[in-house]
Amino acid sequence: MTANTPADRLAALRQRLTEAGVDGVLVPRSDEFLGEYVPESGDRLAWLSGFTGSAGMAIVLMDRAAVFTDGRYTTQVAQQTDAILWERHHITDSPPTAWLRANAAGRRIGYDPWLHTEAALARLAEAGVTLVPLAANPLDQAWADRPSAPATPVEPHPLAHAGVDAATKREAAAKILREAGQAAAVLADPHSIAWLLNIRGRDLPHTPLALGFALLRADASVALFLDPARVGAEARSHLGNAVQVLPRDDLPAALAALTGKIVRLDADATPAWFATSLRAAGATVATADDPCRLPRATKNLVEQAGTRAAHLRDAVALARFLAWFAEAGPTGGQTEMSAAARLLEERRRKPLFVAEAFPAIAGAGEHGAIVHYRATPESDRAIAANEVFLLDSGGQYRDGTTDVTRTVWTGPAAPPAELADRYTRVLRGHVALATLRFPAGVAGPHLDAIARRPLWDVALDYDHGTGHGVGSFLSVHEGPVAFSRAAKIVPLQAGMILSDEPGFYLPGAYGIRIENLLLVRTDTGRFLGFETLTLAPYDRRLIAVGLLTADERAWVDGYHARVLAEVGPLLDDAATAAWLRAACAPL
């Protein structure tokens, strides 16, 4: 019987749990690659619960079930899941460990060892449950029409965009292993593999990855585990003789051959299956950071130049869209989806554009208060006059990844004073972070509050981090750095790219978010600062100029002058150029 409804799917899963001899099961959002974005074949949480957000997990017991997500998705999870079937919890305020302790202490809870890290399992074990690794995933057994896994060709990422050849990268990473006395490192993150080997793929709609695993050895050779049929002649030549391409089914034998060796793996980013298999083979597991993660986040000079170029092309697409929207938005003839499609059309005209960096978040009015809202044919609505429209979008270009949010007032009437106050406070926090000078050793969590101060001054806040790392033609959400109280303490370094995106959300009414990407740069002595990469005007109608300090006003005027000077000459139509001049005029 095919399980078609949420209730049917829960019932089918519970039947499988009975057969497996467990009292419940963990269902994460992530697949075996533990990434934020998953292919259809790995979107187990969405299939089971209906929740399509990019972060979360579920726990299913025989008599109850709960889904957990963060503040970006509290409204969305309530809309997409059936309250009769699912309890909804904030993953920080009411974490899974506490829920398990209250509802499942002493019970046997199954998990797929490919879908969880050892670190995450250790936290859940504190609930007093017995965690049972399952040889077969019961949800996959219940999912009769599960799509096939993607298998797109591996594509070389040319040196002109990568900046450093793969052999140099492999040797630098291998040197880290040799200095630590380690024979090999498990690379379970496809982003690391893509960076290390200078390859890309199209296994995911918005992140250019070829999904696979790898072993980096101390002699700088690599075993890459994915279907060899995906590696054509050009990619095979690009990889070179030091990289062996093997079927994924060869992974167990490759780990078994490491008997007596010390093998590095990142406990926060590697499926538990690897550590279990290595220990069973008689290897010693050394938990340490993925040796590619920090170098990947620290963009070289070629990557920095590439992202500047990508942002400038993106800025032209944004200017053309915003000029069009200024006329079309208030008419009632556009919807959230049609507006997002128009921006995508503008981006597609730009050289080196490959795909959206993520599905555009286009929220009109009350939908803007859903932090990661995604319009569907069912939810899509007309954009009206005199309301807020929030558009968070990005592009994947061969030379860089963009991510930008602008919140605009459709007009023609002036916005309410309270709305302008909230927008201006968000803008002030955004500017405060962008203009900050800070000493080396400071990490993202230390700076998160800087952007919140203007809202905190009036007892307001937003329930998401202030910013995330961004890749170089890789994931739009890249670790290990972030402006977030929940992030790891990883000191910022010159070359890192992060978003600066404070916000404010009034449920049922509107959402405000302003986002630019920032490049960490050397400032003076041991101090660092930021270079703003994004080039798009803020909505002047929403700025309560009287709330700005003289320095803040001067910064906004200077930023707008820069946008006009850099983007204006690239516009090929008089109407857009005229709109940009007006949008960038001094406050």
Coordinates of C-alpha atoms in Angstrom, one line a residue, residues 27-508:
V27 CA 14.3 11.6 11.4
P28 CA 16.8 14.4 10.6
R29 CA 16.4 17.0 7.8
S30 CA 19.9 16.2 6.5
D31 CA 20.9 13.3 4.3
E32 CA 24.1 11.3 4.5
F33 CA 26.1 14.3 3.4
L34 CA 24.8 16.3 6.4
G35 CA 24.2 19.4 4.3
E36 CA 21.5 22.0 4.6
Y37 CA 20.3 21.3 1.1
V38 CA 19.3 17.8 0.1
P39 CA 18.1 16.2 -3.2
E40 CA 14.6 14.9 -3.4
S41 CA 15.7 11.4 -2.6
G42 CA 17.1 12.6 0.8
D43 CA 14.3 14.9 1.8
R44 CA 12.9 12.4 4.4
L45 CA 11.6 15.0 6.8
A46 CA 9.5 16.7 4.1
W47 CA 8.1 13.4 2.9
L48 CA 7.1 12.3 6.4
S49 CA 5.8 15.5 8.0
G50 CA 5.2 18.0 5.1
F51 CA 7.7 20.5 6.6
T52 CA 10.0 21.7 3.8
G53 CA 12.3 24.0 5.7
S54 CA 16.1 23.6 5.5
A55 CA 16.7 22.9 9.1
G56 CA 15.0 20.6 11.6
M57 CA 14.4 17.1 12.8
A58 CA 11.6 14.8 13.9
I59 CA 11.3 12.2 16.5
V60 CA 8.6 9.5 16.0
L61 CA 7.4 7.3 18.9
M62 CA 4.6 4.8 18.7
D63 CA 2.1 7.1 20.4
R64 CA 3.3 10.6 19.5
A65 CA 5.6 12.5 17.2
A66 CA 7.3 15.9 17.3
V67 CA 9.1 18.1 14.8
F68 CA 11.8 20.6 15.9
T69 CA 13.1 23.6 14.0
D70 CA 14.6 27.0 14.6
G71 CA 13.2 30.5 14.7
R72 CA 13.3 31.0 11.0
Y73 CA 10.6 28.3 10.5
T74 CA 8.3 28.5 13.5
T75 CA 5.5 30.0 11.4
Q76 CA 6.2 27.7 8.4
V77 CA 6.2 24.5 10.4
A78 CA 2.9 25.4 12.0
Q79 CA 1.4 25.9 8.5
Q80 CA 2.9 22.8 6.9
T81 CA 2.4 20.1 9.6
D82 CA -0.8 18.6 11.0
A83 CA -1.2 19.6 14.7
I84 CA -3.1 16.4 15.3
L85 CA -0.2 14.3 14.2
W86 CA 2.8 16.5 15.2
E87 CA 3.9 18.5 18.2
R88 CA 5.9 21.5 17.1
H89 CA 8.9 22.7 19.1
H90 CA 11.6 25.4 18.9
I91 CA 14.8 23.4 18.7
T92 CA 16.6 25.8 21.1
D93 CA 13.9 26.5 23.6
S94 CA 12.5 23.0 23.7
P95 CA 15.3 20.8 22.3
P96 CA 15.0 17.2 21.2
T97 CA 17.1 15.9 24.1
A98 CA 14.6 17.4 26.6
W99 CA 11.7 16.0 24.7
L100 CA 13.2 12.6 24.7
R101 CA 13.9 12.7 28.4
A102 CA 10.3 13.7 29.1
N103 CA 8.7 11.2 26.7
A104 CA 11.0 8.3 25.9
A105 CA 13.4 7.8 28.8
G106 CA 14.4 4.1 29.0
R107 CA 13.1 3.3 25.5
R108 CA 14.9 2.0 22.4
I109 CA 15.2 4.8 19.8
G110 CA 16.5 3.8 16.4
Y111 CA 18.6 5.9 14.1
D112 CA 20.3 5.6 10.7
P113 CA 24.1 5.8 11.4
W114 CA 24.5 7.5 8.0
L115 CA 22.3 10.5 8.9
H116 CA 23.7 11.5 12.3
T117 CA 27.1 12.6 13.7
E118 CA 28.6 11.0 16.7
A119 CA 28.5 14.4 18.4
A120 CA 24.8 14.8 17.8
L121 CA 24.1 11.3 19.0
A122 CA 26.1 11.8 22.2
R123 CA 23.9 14.8 23.0
L124 CA 20.7 12.9 22.4
A125 CA 21.9 9.9 24.5
E126 CA 21.9 12.3 27.5
A127 CA 18.1 11.9 27.5
G128 CA 18.4 8.5 29.1
V129 CA 17.3 6.6 26.0
T130 CA 19.0 3.6 24.3
L131 CA 20.1 4.7 20.8
V132 CA 20.0 1.7 18.4
P133 CA 21.8 1.9 15.0
L134 CA 19.6 0.4 12.3
A135 CA 21.0 -1.5 9.4
A136 CA 18.1 -0.4 7.2
N137 CA 16.4 3.0 7.4
P138 CA 12.7 2.2 8.3
L139 CA 11.5 5.4 6.7
D140 CA 13.2 4.5 3.4
Q141 CA 11.4 1.1 3.6
A142 CA 8.1 2.9 4.0
W143 CA 8.8 5.4 1.2
A144 CA 7.6 3.3 -1.7
D145 CA 8.0 5.9 -4.4
R146 CA 11.3 7.5 -3.2
P147 CA 13.1 9.2 -6.1
S148 CA 16.5 8.0 -7.3
A149 CA 19.6 9.7 -6.0
P150 CA 21.1 12.3 -8.4
A151 CA 24.0 11.3 -10.5
T152 CA 25.1 14.3 -12.6
P153 CA 28.5 14.5 -14.3
V154 CA 31.5 15.8 -12.3
E155 CA 32.7 19.1 -13.8
P156 CA 36.2 20.7 -13.5
H157 CA 36.3 24.0 -11.7
P158 CA 38.9 25.9 -13.7
L159 CA 42.0 27.5 -12.2
A160 CA 40.9 30.9 -13.5
H161 CA 38.1 30.8 -10.9
A162 CA 39.7 28.5 -8.2
G163 CA 42.9 30.5 -7.9
V164 CA 44.9 27.6 -6.5
D165 CA 45.4 24.2 -8.3
A166 CA 44.2 21.0 -6.7
A167 CA 47.6 19.5 -6.3
T168 CA 48.7 22.5 -4.1
K169 CA 45.6 22.2 -2.0
R170 CA 46.0 18.4 -1.6
E171 CA 49.6 18.9 -0.5
A172 CA 48.7 21.6 2.1
A173 CA 45.9 19.5 3.5
A174 CA 48.1 16.4 3.6
K175 CA 50.8 18.3 5.4
I176 CA 48.3 18.9 8.2
L177 CA 47.8 15.1 8.5
R178 CA 51.5 14.4 8.5
E179 CA 52.2 16.9 11.2
A180 CA 49.5 15.3 13.4
G181 CA 50.8 11.8 12.7
Q182 CA 47.6 10.8 10.9
A183 CA 47.5 8.5 7.9
A184 CA 44.3 9.7 6.4
A185 CA 41.3 11.9 6.8
V186 CA 37.7 11.2 6.0
L187 CA 36.1 13.9 3.9
A188 CA 32.4 13.5 4.4
D189 CA 31.4 17.0 3.3
P190 CA 31.0 17.3 -0.5
H191 CA 31.8 21.1 -0.2
S192 CA 35.3 20.2 1.1
I193 CA 35.8 17.7 -1.7
A194 CA 34.7 20.2 -4.3
W195 CA 37.1 22.8 -3.0
L196 CA 40.0 20.4 -2.6
L197 CA 39.8 18.8 -6.0
N198 CA 38.5 21.9 -7.9
I199 CA 35.4 20.1 -9.1
R200 CA 31.7 21.0 -9.1
G201 CA 28.5 19.2 -10.1
R202 CA 24.7 19.6 -10.4
D203 CA 23.4 17.1 -7.9
L204 CA 21.5 19.8 -6.1
P205 CA 19.4 22.5 -7.7
H206 CA 21.1 25.5 -6.1
T207 CA 24.5 24.2 -4.8
P208 CA 27.0 23.1 -7.4
L209 CA 28.1 19.8 -5.9
A210 CA 28.8 16.3 -7.0
L211 CA 27.7 14.3 -3.9
G212 CA 30.3 11.8 -2.7
F213 CA 32.8 10.9 0.0
A214 CA 36.6 10.9 -0.1
L215 CA 39.7 9.8 1.8
L216 CA 42.6 12.1 1.8
R217 CA 45.9 10.4 2.6
A218 CA 49.0 11.8 4.1
D219 CA 50.9 11.4 0.8
A220 CA 48.3 13.8 -0.7
S221 CA 46.6 11.1 -2.8
V222 CA 42.8 10.9 -2.6
A223 CA 40.2 8.2 -3.0
L224 CA 37.0 9.7 -4.3
F225 CA 33.9 7.6 -3.8
L226 CA 31.2 8.1 -6.3
D227 CA 30.0 6.4 -9.4
P228 CA 33.0 6.4 -11.8
A229 CA 30.6 6.6 -14.7
R230 CA 30.0 10.2 -13.6
V231 CA 33.6 11.2 -14.3
G232 CA 34.1 11.8 -18.0
A233 CA 37.4 12.1 -19.9
E234 CA 37.8 15.9 -19.2
A235 CA 37.1 15.5 -15.4
R236 CA 39.3 12.4 -15.2
S237 CA 42.2 14.3 -16.8
H238 CA 41.5 17.2 -14.5
L239 CA 41.7 15.0 -11.4
G240 CA 45.0 13.5 -12.3
N241 CA 46.7 10.3 -11.3
A242 CA 46.8 11.1 -7.6
V243 CA 43.0 10.9 -7.4
Q244 CA 41.4 7.4 -7.6
V245 CA 37.7 7.3 -8.4
L246 CA 35.9 4.3 -6.8
P247 CA 32.3 3.2 -6.5
R248 CA 30.7 4.1 -3.1
D249 CA 30.3 0.4 -2.5
D250 CA 34.1 0.2 -2.1
L251 CA 34.0 2.5 1.0
P252 CA 33.8 -0.3 3.6
A253 CA 36.8 -2.1 2.2
A254 CA 38.8 1.1 2.0
L255 CA 38.1 1.8 5.7
A256 CA 38.9 -1.8 6.6
A257 CA 42.3 -1.4 4.9
L258 CA 43.2 1.3 7.5
T259 CA 43.7 -1.2 10.3
G260 CA 46.3 0.1 12.8
K261 CA 46.3 3.6 11.3
I262 CA 45.3 6.9 12.8
V263 CA 42.4 8.4 10.8
R264 CA 41.1 11.9 11.2
L265 CA 37.5 12.8 11.0
D266 CA 35.4 15.8 12.0
A267 CA 32.9 14.5 14.6
D268 CA 30.5 17.4 13.9
A269 CA 30.4 16.9 10.2
T270 CA 30.8 13.1 9.6
P271 CA 28.2 10.4 9.7
A272 CA 28.6 8.1 12.7
W273 CA 28.9 5.1 10.4
F274 CA 32.5 6.1 9.5
A275 CA 33.8 6.2 13.1
T276 CA 32.0 2.9 13.9
S277 CA 33.5 1.2 10.8
L278 CA 37.0 2.5 11.4
R279 CA 37.0 1.3 15.0
A280 CA 35.7 -2.1 13.9
A281 CA 38.6 -2.3 11.4
G282 CA 41.1 -1.6 14.2
A283 CA 41.9 2.0 13.2
T284 CA 42.3 4.8 15.7
V285 CA 39.8 7.6 15.2
A286 CA 41.3 11.1 15.8
T287 CA 38.5 13.7 16.0
A288 CA 39.6 17.1 14.6
D289 CA 38.4 19.7 12.2
D290 CA 38.0 18.8 8.5
P291 CA 41.4 20.0 7.2
C292 CA 39.7 21.7 4.2
R293 CA 37.0 23.6 6.1
L294 CA 39.0 26.7 7.2
P295 CA 41.1 27.1 4.0
R296 CA 37.9 26.8 2.0
A297 CA 36.3 29.6 4.0
T298 CA 39.3 31.9 3.5
K299 CA 39.0 32.9 -0.1
N300 CA 42.2 33.5 -2.0
L301 CA 42.8 36.7 -4.1
V302 CA 41.4 35.1 -7.3
E303 CA 38.3 34.1 -5.5
Q304 CA 37.9 37.5 -3.9
A305 CA 38.2 39.2 -7.3
G306 CA 35.7 36.7 -8.7
T307 CA 33.1 37.4 -6.1
R308 CA 33.5 41.2 -6.6
A309 CA 32.9 40.6 -10.3
A310 CA 29.9 38.4 -9.7
H311 CA 28.4 40.9 -7.3
L312 CA 28.8 43.7 -9.8
R313 CA 27.0 41.7 -12.5
D314 CA 24.4 40.7 -9.9
A315 CA 24.0 44.4 -9.0
V316 CA 23.0 45.2 -12.6
A317 CA 20.3 42.5 -12.5
L318 CA 19.1 43.8 -9.2
A319 CA 19.0 47.4 -10.4
R320 CA 17.0 46.4 -13.5
F321 CA 14.6 44.4 -11.3
L322 CA 14.1 47.1 -8.6
A323 CA 13.5 49.8 -11.3
W324 CA 10.9 47.6 -12.9
F325 CA 9.3 46.7 -9.5
A326 CA 9.0 50.4 -8.5
E327 CA 6.5 50.7 -11.4
A328 CA 4.9 47.3 -11.5
G329 CA 4.8 46.4 -7.8
P330 CA 2.0 48.8 -6.6
T331 CA -0.3 48.0 -9.5
G332 CA -1.7 44.7 -8.2
G333 CA -0.7 42.9 -11.4
Q334 CA 2.3 41.1 -9.9
T335 CA 2.5 38.2 -7.4
E336 CA 5.3 37.0 -5.2
M337 CA 6.1 34.3 -7.7
S338 CA 6.0 36.5 -10.7
A339 CA 8.3 39.0 -9.0
A340 CA 10.8 36.3 -8.1
A341 CA 10.6 35.0 -11.7
R342 CA 11.4 38.5 -13.1
L343 CA 14.5 38.8 -11.0
L344 CA 15.6 35.3 -12.1
E345 CA 15.1 36.3 -15.7
E346 CA 17.4 39.4 -15.1
R347 CA 20.1 37.2 -13.6
R348 CA 19.9 34.7 -16.4
R349 CA 21.0 37.4 -18.8
K350 CA 24.3 37.8 -16.9
P351 CA 27.5 36.1 -18.0
L352 CA 28.7 33.1 -15.9
F353 CA 25.2 32.7 -14.2
V354 CA 24.4 29.1 -13.4
A355 CA 21.5 29.0 -11.0
E356 CA 19.8 30.7 -8.1
A357 CA 21.8 30.3 -4.9
F358 CA 18.5 29.2 -3.2
P359 CA 14.8 29.5 -4.0
A360 CA 14.0 33.1 -3.7
I361 CA 12.2 34.2 -0.6
A362 CA 9.6 36.6 -1.9
G363 CA 7.2 37.7 0.8
A364 CA 4.5 40.3 0.5
G365 CA 2.9 41.8 3.6
E366 CA 2.3 39.1 6.2
H367 CA 4.3 36.5 4.3
G368 CA 7.4 38.6 4.9
A369 CA 7.2 37.7 8.6
I370 CA 7.8 34.0 7.7
V371 CA 11.6 34.3 7.8
H372 CA 12.3 31.6 5.1
Y373 CA 9.0 31.8 3.3
R374 CA 8.8 30.2 -0.1
A375 CA 5.8 31.0 -2.3
T376 CA 4.0 28.1 -3.8
P377 CA 1.1 28.1 -6.3
E378 CA -1.2 27.6 -3.3
S379 CA 0.3 30.4 -1.1
D380 CA 1.3 32.9 -3.9
R381 CA -0.6 36.1 -3.6
A382 CA -0.8 39.5 -5.4
I383 CA 1.5 42.2 -4.3
A384 CA -0.6 45.2 -3.3
A385 CA -0.1 48.9 -3.0
N386 CA 1.1 50.4 0.3
E387 CA 2.6 47.2 1.8
V388 CA 6.0 45.8 2.5
F389 CA 7.7 43.4 0.1
L390 CA 10.7 41.4 1.2
L391 CA 12.9 39.7 -1.4
D392 CA 15.9 37.6 -0.3
S393 CA 17.6 36.0 -3.3
G394 CA 21.0 35.1 -4.7
G395 CA 22.9 33.8 -7.7
Q396 CA 25.4 31.1 -8.4
Y397 CA 28.0 32.4 -10.8
R398 CA 31.0 30.5 -12.0
D399 CA 33.2 33.1 -10.2
G400 CA 31.2 33.7 -7.0
T401 CA 28.0 33.3 -5.0
T402 CA 25.7 36.2 -4.1
D403 CA 23.0 36.6 -1.5
V404 CA 21.1 39.8 -1.0
T405 CA 17.9 40.9 0.7
R406 CA 16.0 44.2 0.1
T407 CA 12.8 45.2 1.8
V408 CA 10.8 47.7 -0.1
W409 CA 7.6 49.7 0.4
T410 CA 5.2 49.5 -2.6
G411 CA 3.6 52.9 -2.1
P412 CA 2.3 55.2 -3.3
A413 CA 1.4 56.5 0.1
A414 CA 4.1 57.1 2.7
P415 CA 4.8 54.2 5.0
P416 CA 3.5 54.2 8.6
A417 CA 5.9 55.9 11.1
E418 CA 6.2 52.7 13.2
L419 CA 7.2 50.7 10.1
A420 CA 9.9 53.3 9.2
D421 CA 11.2 53.2 12.8
R422 CA 11.6 49.4 12.6
Y423 CA 13.2 49.5 9.2
T424 CA 15.6 52.2 10.3
R425 CA 16.6 50.3 13.4
V426 CA 17.4 47.3 11.3
L427 CA 19.4 49.5 8.9
R428 CA 21.3 51.0 11.8
G429 CA 22.3 47.5 13.0
H430 CA 23.3 46.5 9.5
V431 CA 25.5 49.6 9.1
A432 CA 27.0 49.1 12.6
L433 CA 28.3 45.6 11.7
A434 CA 29.5 46.7 8.2
T435 CA 31.5 49.5 9.6
L436 CA 33.0 47.7 12.5
R437 CA 36.8 47.5 13.1
F438 CA 37.8 44.6 15.4
P439 CA 41.0 42.9 16.6
A440 CA 42.2 39.6 15.3
G441 CA 40.9 36.7 17.3
V442 CA 37.3 37.9 17.4
A443 CA 34.8 35.4 16.2
G444 CA 31.3 35.7 14.7
P445 CA 29.4 35.0 17.9
H446 CA 31.2 38.0 19.5
L447 CA 29.7 40.4 16.9
D448 CA 26.1 39.2 16.6
A449 CA 24.9 41.6 19.2
I450 CA 26.4 44.6 17.4
A451 CA 23.6 44.4 14.8
R452 CA 20.9 43.9 17.4
R453 CA 21.6 46.9 19.5
P454 CA 19.2 49.4 17.9
L455 CA 16.4 46.9 18.2
W456 CA 17.4 45.9 21.7
D457 CA 17.2 49.6 22.7
V458 CA 13.4 49.4 22.3
A459 CA 13.1 45.8 23.6
L460 CA 12.8 44.2 20.1
D461 CA 14.8 41.4 18.5
Y462 CA 14.8 38.8 15.7
D463 CA 14.9 35.0 16.1
H464 CA 17.7 34.1 13.7
G465 CA 21.5 34.6 13.4
T466 CA 22.7 37.9 12.0
G467 CA 24.8 36.3 9.3
H468 CA 26.3 33.2 7.8
G469 CA 29.4 32.3 5.8
V470 CA 29.2 32.2 2.0
G471 CA 31.1 30.0 -0.4
S472 CA 32.9 30.7 -3.7
F473 CA 30.6 29.1 -6.3
L474 CA 29.6 26.7 -3.5
S475 CA 27.0 26.8 -0.8
V476 CA 25.3 30.1 0.0
H477 CA 25.5 28.9 3.7
E478 CA 29.1 27.9 4.4
G479 CA 30.7 27.1 7.7
P480 CA 32.6 27.4 10.0
V481 CA 32.0 31.1 10.6
A482 CA 28.7 32.9 11.3
F483 CA 27.4 36.0 13.1
S484 CA 25.3 33.9 15.5
R485 CA 25.2 33.2 19.3
A486 CA 24.8 29.5 18.4
A487 CA 27.9 29.4 16.1
K488 CA 31.3 27.9 17.0
I489 CA 34.0 30.2 18.2
V490 CA 36.1 30.4 15.0
P491 CA 38.2 33.7 14.7
L492 CA 37.4 35.7 11.6
Q493 CA 40.2 35.9 9.1
A494 CA 40.9 38.0 6.1
G495 CA 39.3 36.5 3.0
M496 CA 36.2 35.1 4.7
I497 CA 32.8 36.1 3.3
L498 CA 29.7 36.5 5.6
S499 CA 26.3 37.9 5.3
D500 CA 25.1 40.9 7.3
E501 CA 21.3 40.5 7.6
P502 CA 19.5 41.8 10.7
G503 CA 15.7 41.8 10.6
F504 CA 12.5 42.5 12.3
Y505 CA 9.3 40.5 11.9
L506 CA 5.7 41.3 13.0
P507 CA 3.7 38.1 12.5
G508 CA 0.6 38.6 10.4

